[in-house]
Short mmCIF file of N, CA and C in Angstrom, two decimals:
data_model
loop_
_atom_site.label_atom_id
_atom_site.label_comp_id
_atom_site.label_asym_id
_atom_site.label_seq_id
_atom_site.Cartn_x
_atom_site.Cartn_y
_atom_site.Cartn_z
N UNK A 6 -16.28 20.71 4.93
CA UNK A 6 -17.18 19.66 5.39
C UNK A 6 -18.42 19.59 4.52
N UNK A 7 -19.02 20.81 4.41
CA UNK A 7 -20.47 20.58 3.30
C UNK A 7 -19.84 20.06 2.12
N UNK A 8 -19.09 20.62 1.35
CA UNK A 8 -19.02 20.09 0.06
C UNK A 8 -18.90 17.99 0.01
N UNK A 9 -17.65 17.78 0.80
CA UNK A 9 -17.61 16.52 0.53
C UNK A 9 -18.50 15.53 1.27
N UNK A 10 -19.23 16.19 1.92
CA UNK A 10 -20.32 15.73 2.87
C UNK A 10 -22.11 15.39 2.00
N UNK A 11 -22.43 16.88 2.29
CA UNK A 11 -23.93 17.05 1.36
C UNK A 11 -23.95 16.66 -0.08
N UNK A 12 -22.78 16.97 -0.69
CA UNK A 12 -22.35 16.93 -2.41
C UNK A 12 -22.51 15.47 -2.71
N UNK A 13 -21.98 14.82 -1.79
CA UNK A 13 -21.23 13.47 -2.32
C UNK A 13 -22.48 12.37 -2.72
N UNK A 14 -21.78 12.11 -3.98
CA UNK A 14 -22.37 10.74 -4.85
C UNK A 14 -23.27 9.80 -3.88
N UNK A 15 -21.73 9.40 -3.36
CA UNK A 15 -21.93 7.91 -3.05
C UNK A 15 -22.40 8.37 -1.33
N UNK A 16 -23.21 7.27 -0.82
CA UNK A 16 -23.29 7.28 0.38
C UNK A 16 -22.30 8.01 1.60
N UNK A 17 -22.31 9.10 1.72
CA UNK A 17 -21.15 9.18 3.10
C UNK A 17 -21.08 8.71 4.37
N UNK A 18 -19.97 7.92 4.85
CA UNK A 18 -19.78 7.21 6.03
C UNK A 18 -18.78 8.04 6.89
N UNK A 19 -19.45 8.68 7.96
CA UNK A 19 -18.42 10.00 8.12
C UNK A 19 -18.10 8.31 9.83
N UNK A 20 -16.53 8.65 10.01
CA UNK A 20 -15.95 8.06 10.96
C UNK A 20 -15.57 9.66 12.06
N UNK A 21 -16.33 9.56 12.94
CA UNK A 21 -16.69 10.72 13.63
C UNK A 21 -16.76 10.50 15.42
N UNK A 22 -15.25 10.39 15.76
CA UNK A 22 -15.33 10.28 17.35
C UNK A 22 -15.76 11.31 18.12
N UNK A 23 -15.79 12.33 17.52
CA UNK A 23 -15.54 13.47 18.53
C UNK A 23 -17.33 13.80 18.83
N UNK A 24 -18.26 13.46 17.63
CA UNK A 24 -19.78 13.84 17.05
C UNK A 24 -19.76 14.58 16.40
N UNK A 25 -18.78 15.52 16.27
CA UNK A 25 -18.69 16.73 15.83
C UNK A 25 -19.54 17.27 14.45
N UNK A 26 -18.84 16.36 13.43
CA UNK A 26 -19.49 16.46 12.02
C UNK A 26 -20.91 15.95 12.22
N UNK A 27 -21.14 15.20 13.16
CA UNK A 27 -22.57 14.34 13.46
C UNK A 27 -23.41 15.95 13.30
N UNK A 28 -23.17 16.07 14.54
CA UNK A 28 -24.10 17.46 14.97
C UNK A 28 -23.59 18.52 14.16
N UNK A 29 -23.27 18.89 13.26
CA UNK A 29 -22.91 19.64 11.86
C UNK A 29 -24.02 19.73 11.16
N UNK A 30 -24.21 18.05 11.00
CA UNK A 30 -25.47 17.55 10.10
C UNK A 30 -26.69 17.81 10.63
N UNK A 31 -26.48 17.34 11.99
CA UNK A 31 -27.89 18.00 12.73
C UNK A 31 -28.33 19.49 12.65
N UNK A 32 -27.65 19.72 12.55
CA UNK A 32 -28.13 21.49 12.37
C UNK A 32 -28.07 21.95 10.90
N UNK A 33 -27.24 21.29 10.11
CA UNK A 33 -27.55 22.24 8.69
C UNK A 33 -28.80 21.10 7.99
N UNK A 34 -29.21 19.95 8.53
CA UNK A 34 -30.02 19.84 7.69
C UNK A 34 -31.51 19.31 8.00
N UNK A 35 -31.42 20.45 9.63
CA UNK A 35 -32.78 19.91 10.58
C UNK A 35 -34.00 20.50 9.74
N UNK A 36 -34.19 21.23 7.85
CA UNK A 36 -34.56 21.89 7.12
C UNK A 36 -35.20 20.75 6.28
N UNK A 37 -35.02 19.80 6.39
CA UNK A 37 -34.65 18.46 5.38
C UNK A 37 -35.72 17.63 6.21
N UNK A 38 -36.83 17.51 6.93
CA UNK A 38 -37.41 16.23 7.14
C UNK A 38 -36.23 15.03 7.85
N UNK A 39 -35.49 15.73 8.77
CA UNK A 39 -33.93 14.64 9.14
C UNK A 39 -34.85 13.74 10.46
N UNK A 40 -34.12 12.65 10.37
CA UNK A 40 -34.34 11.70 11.45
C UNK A 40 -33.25 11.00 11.79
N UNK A 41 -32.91 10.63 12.65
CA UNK A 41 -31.35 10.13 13.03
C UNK A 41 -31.82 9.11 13.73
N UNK A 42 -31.35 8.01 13.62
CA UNK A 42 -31.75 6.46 14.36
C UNK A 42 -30.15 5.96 14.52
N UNK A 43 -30.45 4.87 15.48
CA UNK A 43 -29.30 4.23 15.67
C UNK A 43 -29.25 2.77 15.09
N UNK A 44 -28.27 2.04 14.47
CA UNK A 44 -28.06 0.81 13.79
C UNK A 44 -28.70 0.09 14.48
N UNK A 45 -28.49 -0.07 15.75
CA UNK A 45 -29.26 -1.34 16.91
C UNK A 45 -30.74 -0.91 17.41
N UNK A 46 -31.19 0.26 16.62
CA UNK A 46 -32.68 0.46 17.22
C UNK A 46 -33.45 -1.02 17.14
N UNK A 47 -34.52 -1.24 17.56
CA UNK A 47 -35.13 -2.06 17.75
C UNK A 47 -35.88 -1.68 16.23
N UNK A 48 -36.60 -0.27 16.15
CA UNK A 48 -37.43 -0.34 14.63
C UNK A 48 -36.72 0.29 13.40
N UNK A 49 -35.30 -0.28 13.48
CA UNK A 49 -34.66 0.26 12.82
C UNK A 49 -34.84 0.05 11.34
N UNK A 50 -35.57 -1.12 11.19
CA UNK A 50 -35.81 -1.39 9.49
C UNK A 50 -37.49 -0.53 9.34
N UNK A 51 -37.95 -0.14 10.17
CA UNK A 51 -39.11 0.65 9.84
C UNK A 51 -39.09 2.02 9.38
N UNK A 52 -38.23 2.42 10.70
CA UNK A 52 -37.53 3.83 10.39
C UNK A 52 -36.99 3.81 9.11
N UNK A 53 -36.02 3.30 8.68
CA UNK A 53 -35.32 2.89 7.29
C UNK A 53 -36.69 2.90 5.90
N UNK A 54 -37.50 2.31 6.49
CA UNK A 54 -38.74 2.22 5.31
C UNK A 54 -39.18 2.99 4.76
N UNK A 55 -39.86 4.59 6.25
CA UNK A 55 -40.67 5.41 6.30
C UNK A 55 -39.54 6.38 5.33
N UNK A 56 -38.49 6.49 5.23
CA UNK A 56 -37.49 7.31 5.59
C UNK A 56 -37.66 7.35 4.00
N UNK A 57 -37.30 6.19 3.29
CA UNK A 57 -37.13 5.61 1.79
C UNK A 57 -38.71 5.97 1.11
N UNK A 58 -39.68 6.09 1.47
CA UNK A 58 -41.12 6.37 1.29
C UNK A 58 -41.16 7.89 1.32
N UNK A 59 -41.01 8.15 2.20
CA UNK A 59 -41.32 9.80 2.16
C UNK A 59 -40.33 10.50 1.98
N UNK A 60 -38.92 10.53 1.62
CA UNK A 60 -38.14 10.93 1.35
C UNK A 60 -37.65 11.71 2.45
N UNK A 61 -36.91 11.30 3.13
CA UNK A 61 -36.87 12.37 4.47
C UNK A 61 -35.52 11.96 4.01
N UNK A 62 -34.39 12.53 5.33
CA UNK A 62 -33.15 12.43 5.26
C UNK A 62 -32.47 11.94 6.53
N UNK A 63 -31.77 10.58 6.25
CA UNK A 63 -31.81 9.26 7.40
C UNK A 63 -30.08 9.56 7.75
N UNK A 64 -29.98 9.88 8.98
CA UNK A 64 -28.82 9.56 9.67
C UNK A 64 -28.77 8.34 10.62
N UNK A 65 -27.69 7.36 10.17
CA UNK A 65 -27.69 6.17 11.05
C UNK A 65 -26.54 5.85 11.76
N UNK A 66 -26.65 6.30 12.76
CA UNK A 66 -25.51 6.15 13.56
C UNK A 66 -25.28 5.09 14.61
N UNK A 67 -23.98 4.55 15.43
CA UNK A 67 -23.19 4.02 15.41
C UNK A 67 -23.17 2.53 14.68
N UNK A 68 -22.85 2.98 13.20
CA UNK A 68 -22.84 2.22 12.31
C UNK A 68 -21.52 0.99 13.01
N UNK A 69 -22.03 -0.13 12.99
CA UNK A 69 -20.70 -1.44 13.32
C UNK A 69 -20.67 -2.12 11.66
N UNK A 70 -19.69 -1.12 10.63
CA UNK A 70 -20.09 -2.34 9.12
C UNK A 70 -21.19 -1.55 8.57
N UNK A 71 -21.16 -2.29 7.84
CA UNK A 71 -22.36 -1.74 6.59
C UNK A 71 -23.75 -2.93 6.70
N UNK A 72 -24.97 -2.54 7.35
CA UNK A 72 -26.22 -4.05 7.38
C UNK A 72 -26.28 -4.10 5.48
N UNK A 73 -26.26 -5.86 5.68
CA UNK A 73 -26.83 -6.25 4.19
C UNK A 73 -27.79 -5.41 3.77
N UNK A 74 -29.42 -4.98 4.52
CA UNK A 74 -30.43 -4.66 4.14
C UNK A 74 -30.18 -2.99 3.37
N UNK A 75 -28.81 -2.28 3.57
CA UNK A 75 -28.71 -1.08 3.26
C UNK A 75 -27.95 -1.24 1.51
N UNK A 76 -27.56 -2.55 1.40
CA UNK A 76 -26.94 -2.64 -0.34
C UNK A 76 -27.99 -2.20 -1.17
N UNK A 77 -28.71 -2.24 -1.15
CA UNK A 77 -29.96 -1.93 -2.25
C UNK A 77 -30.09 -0.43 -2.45
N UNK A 78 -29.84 0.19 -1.27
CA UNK A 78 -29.95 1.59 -1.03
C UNK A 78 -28.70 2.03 -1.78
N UNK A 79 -27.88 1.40 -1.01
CA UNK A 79 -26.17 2.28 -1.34
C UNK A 79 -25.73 2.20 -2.64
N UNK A 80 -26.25 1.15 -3.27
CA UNK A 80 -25.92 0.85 -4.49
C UNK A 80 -27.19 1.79 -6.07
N UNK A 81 -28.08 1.91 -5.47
CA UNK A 81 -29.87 2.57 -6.01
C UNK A 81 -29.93 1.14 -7.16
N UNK A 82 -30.02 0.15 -6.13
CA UNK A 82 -30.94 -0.37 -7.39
C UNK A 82 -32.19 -0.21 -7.43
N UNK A 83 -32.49 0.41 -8.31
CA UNK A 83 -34.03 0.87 -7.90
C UNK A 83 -35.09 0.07 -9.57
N UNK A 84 -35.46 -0.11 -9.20
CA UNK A 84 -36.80 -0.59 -9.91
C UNK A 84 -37.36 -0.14 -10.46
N UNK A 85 -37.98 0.08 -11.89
CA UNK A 85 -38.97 1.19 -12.29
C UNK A 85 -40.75 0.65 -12.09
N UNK A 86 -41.24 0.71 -11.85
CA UNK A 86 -42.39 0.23 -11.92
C UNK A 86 -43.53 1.46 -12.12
N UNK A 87 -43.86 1.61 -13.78
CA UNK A 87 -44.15 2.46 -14.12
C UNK A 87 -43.81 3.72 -14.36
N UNK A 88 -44.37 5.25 -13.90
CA UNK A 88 -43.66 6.60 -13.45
C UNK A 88 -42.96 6.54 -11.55
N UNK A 89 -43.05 5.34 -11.26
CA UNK A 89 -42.34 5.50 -9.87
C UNK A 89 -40.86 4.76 -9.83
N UNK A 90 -40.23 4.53 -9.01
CA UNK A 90 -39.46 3.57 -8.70
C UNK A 90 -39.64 2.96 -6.90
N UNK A 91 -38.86 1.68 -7.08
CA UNK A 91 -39.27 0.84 -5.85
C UNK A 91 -37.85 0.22 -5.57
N UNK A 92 -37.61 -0.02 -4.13
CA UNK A 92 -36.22 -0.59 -4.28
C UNK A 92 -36.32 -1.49 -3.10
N UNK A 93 -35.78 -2.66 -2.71
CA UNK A 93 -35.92 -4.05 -1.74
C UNK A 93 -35.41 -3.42 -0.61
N UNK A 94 -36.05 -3.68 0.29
CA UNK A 94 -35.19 -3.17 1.76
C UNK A 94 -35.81 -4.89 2.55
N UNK A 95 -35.24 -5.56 2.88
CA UNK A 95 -35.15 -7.02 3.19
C UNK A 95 -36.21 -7.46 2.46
N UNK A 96 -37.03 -7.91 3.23
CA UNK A 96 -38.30 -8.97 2.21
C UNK A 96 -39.36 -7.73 1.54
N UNK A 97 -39.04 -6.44 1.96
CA UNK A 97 -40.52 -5.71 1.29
C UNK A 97 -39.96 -5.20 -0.18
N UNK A 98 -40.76 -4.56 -0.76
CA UNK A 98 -40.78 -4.05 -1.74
C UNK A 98 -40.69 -2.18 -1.66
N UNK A 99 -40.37 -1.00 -1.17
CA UNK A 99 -40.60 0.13 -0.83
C UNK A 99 -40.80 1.02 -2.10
N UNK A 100 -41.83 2.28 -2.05
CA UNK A 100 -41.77 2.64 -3.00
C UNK A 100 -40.51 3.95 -2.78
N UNK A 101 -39.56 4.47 -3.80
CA UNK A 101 -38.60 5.07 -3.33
C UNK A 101 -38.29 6.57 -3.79
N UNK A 102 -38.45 7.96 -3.03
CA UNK A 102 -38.63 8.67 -3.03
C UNK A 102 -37.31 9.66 -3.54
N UNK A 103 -37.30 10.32 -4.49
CA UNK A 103 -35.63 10.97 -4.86
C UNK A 103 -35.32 11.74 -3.88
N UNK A 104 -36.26 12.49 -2.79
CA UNK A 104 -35.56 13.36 -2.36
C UNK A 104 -34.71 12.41 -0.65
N UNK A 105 -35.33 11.12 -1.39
CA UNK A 105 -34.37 10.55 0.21
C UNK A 105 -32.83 10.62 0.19
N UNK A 106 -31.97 10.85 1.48
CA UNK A 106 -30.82 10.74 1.57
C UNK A 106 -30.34 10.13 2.53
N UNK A 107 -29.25 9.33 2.02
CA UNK A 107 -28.68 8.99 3.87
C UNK A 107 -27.21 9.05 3.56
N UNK A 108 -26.98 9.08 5.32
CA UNK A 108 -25.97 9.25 5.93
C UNK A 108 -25.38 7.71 7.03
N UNK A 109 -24.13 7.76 6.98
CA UNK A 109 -23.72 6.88 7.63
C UNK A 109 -23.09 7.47 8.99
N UNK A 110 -23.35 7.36 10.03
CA UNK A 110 -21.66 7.60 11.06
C UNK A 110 -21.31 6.53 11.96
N UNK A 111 -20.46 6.78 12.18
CA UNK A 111 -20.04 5.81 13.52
C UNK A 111 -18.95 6.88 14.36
N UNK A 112 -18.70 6.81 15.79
CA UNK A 112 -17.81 7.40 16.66
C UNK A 112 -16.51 6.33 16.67
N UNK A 113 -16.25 5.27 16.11
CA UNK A 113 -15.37 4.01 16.09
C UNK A 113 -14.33 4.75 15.17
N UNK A 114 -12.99 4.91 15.35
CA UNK A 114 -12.08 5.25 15.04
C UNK A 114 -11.79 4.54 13.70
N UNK A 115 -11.66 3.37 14.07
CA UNK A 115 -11.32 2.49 12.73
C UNK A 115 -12.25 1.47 12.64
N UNK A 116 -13.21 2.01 11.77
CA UNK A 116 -14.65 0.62 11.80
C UNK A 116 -14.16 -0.70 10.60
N UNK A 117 -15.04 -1.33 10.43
CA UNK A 117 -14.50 -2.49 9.70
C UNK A 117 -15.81 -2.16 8.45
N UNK A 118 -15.34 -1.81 7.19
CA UNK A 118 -15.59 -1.04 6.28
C UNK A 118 -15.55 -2.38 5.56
N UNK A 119 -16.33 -3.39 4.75
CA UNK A 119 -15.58 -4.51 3.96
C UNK A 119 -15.77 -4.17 2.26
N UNK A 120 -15.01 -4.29 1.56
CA UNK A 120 -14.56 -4.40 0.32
C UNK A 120 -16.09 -3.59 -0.62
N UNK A 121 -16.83 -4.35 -0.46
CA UNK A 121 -17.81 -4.48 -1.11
C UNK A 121 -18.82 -3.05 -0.69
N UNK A 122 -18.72 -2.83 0.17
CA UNK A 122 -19.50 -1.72 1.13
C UNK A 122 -18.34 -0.22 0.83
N UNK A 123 -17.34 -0.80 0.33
CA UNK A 123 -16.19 0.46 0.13
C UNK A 123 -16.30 1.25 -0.59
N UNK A 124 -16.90 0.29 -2.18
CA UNK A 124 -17.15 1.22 -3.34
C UNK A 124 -18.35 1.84 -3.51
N UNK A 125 -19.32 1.52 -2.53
CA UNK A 125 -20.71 2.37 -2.11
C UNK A 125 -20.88 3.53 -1.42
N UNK A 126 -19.70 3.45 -0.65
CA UNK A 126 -19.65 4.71 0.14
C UNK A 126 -18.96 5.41 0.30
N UNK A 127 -19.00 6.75 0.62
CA UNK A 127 -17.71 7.65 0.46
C UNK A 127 -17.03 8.09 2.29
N UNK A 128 -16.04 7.25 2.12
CA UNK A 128 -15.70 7.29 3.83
C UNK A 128 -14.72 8.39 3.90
N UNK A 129 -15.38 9.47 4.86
CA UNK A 129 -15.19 10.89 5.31
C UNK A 129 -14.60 10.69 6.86
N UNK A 130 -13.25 10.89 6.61
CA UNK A 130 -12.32 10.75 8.00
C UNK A 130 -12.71 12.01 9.10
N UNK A 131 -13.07 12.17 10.53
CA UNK A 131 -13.14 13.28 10.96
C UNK A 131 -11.85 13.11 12.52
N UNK A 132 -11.43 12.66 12.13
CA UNK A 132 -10.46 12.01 13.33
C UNK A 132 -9.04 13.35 13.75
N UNK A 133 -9.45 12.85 15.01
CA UNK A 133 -8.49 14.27 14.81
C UNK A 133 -7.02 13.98 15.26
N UNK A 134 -6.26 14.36 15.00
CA UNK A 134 -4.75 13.44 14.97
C UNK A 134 -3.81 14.56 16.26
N UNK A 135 -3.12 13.84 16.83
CA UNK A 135 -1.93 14.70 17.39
C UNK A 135 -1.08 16.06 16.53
N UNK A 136 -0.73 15.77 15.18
CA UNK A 136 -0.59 16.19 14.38
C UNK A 136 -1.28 17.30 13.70
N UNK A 137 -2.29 17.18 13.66
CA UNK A 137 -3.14 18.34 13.00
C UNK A 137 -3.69 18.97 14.25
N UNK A 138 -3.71 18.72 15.60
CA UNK A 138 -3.88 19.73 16.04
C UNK A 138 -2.73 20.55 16.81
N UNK A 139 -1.70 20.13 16.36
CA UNK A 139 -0.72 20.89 16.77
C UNK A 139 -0.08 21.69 15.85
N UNK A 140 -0.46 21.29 14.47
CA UNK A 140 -0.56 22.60 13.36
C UNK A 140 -1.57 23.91 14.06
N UNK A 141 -3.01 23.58 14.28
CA UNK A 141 -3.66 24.18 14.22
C UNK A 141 -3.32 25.21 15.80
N UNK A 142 -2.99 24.26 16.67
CA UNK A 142 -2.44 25.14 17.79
C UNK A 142 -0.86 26.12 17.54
N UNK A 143 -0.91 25.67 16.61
CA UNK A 143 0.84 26.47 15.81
C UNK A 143 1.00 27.45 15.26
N UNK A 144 -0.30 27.56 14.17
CA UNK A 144 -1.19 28.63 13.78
C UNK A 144 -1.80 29.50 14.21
N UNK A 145 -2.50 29.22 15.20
CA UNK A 145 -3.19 30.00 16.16
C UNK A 145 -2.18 30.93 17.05
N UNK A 146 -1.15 30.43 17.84
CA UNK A 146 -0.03 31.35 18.44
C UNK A 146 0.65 31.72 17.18
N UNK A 147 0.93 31.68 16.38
CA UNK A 147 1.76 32.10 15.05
C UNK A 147 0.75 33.25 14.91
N UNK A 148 -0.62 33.12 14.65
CA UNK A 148 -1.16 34.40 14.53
C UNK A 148 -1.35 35.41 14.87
N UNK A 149 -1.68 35.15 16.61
CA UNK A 149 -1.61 35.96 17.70
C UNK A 149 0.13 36.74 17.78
N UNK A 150 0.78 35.92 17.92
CA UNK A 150 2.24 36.66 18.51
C UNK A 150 2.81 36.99 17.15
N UNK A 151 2.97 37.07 16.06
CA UNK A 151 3.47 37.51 14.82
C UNK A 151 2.60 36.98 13.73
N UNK A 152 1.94 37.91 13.56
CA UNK A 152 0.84 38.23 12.37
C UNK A 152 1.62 38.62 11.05
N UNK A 153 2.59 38.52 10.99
CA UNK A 153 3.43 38.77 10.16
C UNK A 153 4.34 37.98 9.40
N UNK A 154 4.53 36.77 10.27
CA UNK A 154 4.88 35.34 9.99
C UNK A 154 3.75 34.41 9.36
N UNK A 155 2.72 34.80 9.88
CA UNK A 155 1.35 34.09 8.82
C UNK A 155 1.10 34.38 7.72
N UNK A 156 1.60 35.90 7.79
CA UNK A 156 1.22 36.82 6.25
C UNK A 156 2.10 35.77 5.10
N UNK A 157 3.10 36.26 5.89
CA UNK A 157 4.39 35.81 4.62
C UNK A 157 4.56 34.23 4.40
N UNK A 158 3.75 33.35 5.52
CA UNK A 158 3.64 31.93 4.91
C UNK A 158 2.37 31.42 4.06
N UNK A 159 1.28 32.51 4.17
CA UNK A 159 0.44 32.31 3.06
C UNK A 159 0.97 33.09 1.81
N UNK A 160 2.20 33.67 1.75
CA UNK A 160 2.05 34.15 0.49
C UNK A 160 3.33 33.15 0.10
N UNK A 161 4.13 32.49 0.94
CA UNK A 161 5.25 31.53 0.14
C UNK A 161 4.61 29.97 -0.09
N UNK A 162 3.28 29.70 0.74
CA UNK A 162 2.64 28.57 0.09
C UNK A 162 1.95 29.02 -1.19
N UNK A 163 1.36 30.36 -1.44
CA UNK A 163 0.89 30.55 -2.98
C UNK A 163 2.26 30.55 -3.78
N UNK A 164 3.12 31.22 -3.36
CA UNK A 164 4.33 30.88 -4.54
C UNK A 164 4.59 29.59 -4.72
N UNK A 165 4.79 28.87 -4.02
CA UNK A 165 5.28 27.50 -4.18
C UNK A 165 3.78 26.83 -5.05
N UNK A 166 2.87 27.14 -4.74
CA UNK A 166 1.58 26.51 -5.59
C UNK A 166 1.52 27.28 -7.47
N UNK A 167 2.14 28.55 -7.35
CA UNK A 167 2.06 29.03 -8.65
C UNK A 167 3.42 28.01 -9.13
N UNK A 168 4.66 27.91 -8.48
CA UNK A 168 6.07 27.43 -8.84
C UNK A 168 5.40 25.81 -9.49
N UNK A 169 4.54 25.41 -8.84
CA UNK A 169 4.05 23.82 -9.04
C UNK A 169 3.39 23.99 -10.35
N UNK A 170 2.78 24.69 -10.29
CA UNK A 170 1.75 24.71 -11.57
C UNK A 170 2.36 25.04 -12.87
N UNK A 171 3.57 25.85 -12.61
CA UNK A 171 4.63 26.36 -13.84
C UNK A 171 5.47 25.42 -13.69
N UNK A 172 5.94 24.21 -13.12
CA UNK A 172 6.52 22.87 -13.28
C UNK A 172 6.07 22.29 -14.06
N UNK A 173 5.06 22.42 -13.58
CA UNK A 173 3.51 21.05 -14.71
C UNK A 173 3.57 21.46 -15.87
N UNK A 174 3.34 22.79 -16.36
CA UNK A 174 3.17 23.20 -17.31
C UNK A 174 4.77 22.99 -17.89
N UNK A 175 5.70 23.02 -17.78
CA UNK A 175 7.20 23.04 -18.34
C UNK A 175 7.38 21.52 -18.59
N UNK A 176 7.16 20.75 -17.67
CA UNK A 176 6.87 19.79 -18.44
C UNK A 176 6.43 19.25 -19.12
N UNK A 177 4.90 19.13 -18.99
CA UNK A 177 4.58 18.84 -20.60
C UNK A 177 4.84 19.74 -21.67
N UNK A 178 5.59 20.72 -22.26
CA UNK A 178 5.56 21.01 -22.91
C UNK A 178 7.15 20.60 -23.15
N UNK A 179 8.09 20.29 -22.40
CA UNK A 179 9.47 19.30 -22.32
C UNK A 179 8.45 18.05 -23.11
N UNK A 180 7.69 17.26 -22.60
CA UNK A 180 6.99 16.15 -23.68
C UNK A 180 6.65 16.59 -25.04
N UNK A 181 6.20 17.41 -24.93
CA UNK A 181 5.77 17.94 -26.11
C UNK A 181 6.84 17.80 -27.62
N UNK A 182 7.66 18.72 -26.80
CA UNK A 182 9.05 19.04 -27.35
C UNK A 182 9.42 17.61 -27.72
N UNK A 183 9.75 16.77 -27.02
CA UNK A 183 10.84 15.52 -27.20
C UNK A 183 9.65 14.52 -28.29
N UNK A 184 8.62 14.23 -27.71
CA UNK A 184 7.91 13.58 -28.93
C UNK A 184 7.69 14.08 -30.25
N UNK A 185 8.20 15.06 -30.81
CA UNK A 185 8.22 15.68 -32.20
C UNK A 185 9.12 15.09 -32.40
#
């Protein structure tokens, strides 16, 4: 979760029913000047302002879409004006602080993400499937009642990952071979 979360480039839009990853964030980065607002606040473009000014670190949650007023952000067009930079947040001008960050979430399973808002942000699935938790409940009694059956399937998923990697490698060097 930190790496593709805190790391990431582009804006992260974590899709988060459970809160889970929400309150993740709340705690690893209550260190950070964090403020968490909601999309429909009433001073939500103020909050957004202060946030971009002083560099704090903006969680905006239950995101419905991406607001127009956040392209400027998601994208950094930022402005140089002089040794500072400044970037449009609707009609103002803000001056814009590097150490600001934001965050996107929503609890909406499948939000409506559009095209343009896609390549700005990095959308972080936290959804939890029938499927993966019945691995994880599979695992868990697999561990408990034969600890011995876990052993030997982490060591035949590393074989099969060394077997992959000595595929790769046999092949290109099968290319290798044939293009001479």
């Amino acid at each position: 979760l930190s790496l593709s979360v805190s790391q990431s480039v582009a804006c992260p839009f974590l899709i988060d029913p459970s809160s889970r990853a929400t309150e993740w964030l709340h705690t690893h980065l209550k260190e950070h000047r964090l403020e968490v607002i909601n999309q429909q606040d009433p001073n939500f473009i103020t909050s957004l302002e202060l946030a971009v000014r002083f560099g704090k670190t903006l969680i905006i949650q239950e995101m419905d879409g991406v607001e127009p007023v956040l392209y400027p952000l998601l994208r950094r067009d930022l402005i140089a004006q002089g040794p500072r930079y400044v970037v449009q947040i609707g009609d103002k001008v803000i001056d814009y602080n590097e150490e600001f960050r934001l965050f996107l979430a929503t609890r909406n399973p499948s939000p409506f993400i559009p095209p343009d808002a896609a390549s700005v942000v990095t959308e972080v699935n936290f959804t939890t499937t029938r499927a993966g938790l019945r691995g994880q409940l599979l695992a868990l009694t697999i561990q408990q009642e034969k600890p011995e059956l876990e052993t030997q399937k982490t060591r035949l998923l590393q074989q099969e990952e060394d077997k992959k990697i000595q595929l790769a490698m046999l092949e290109e060097s099968l290319l290798e071979v044939h293009t001479q």
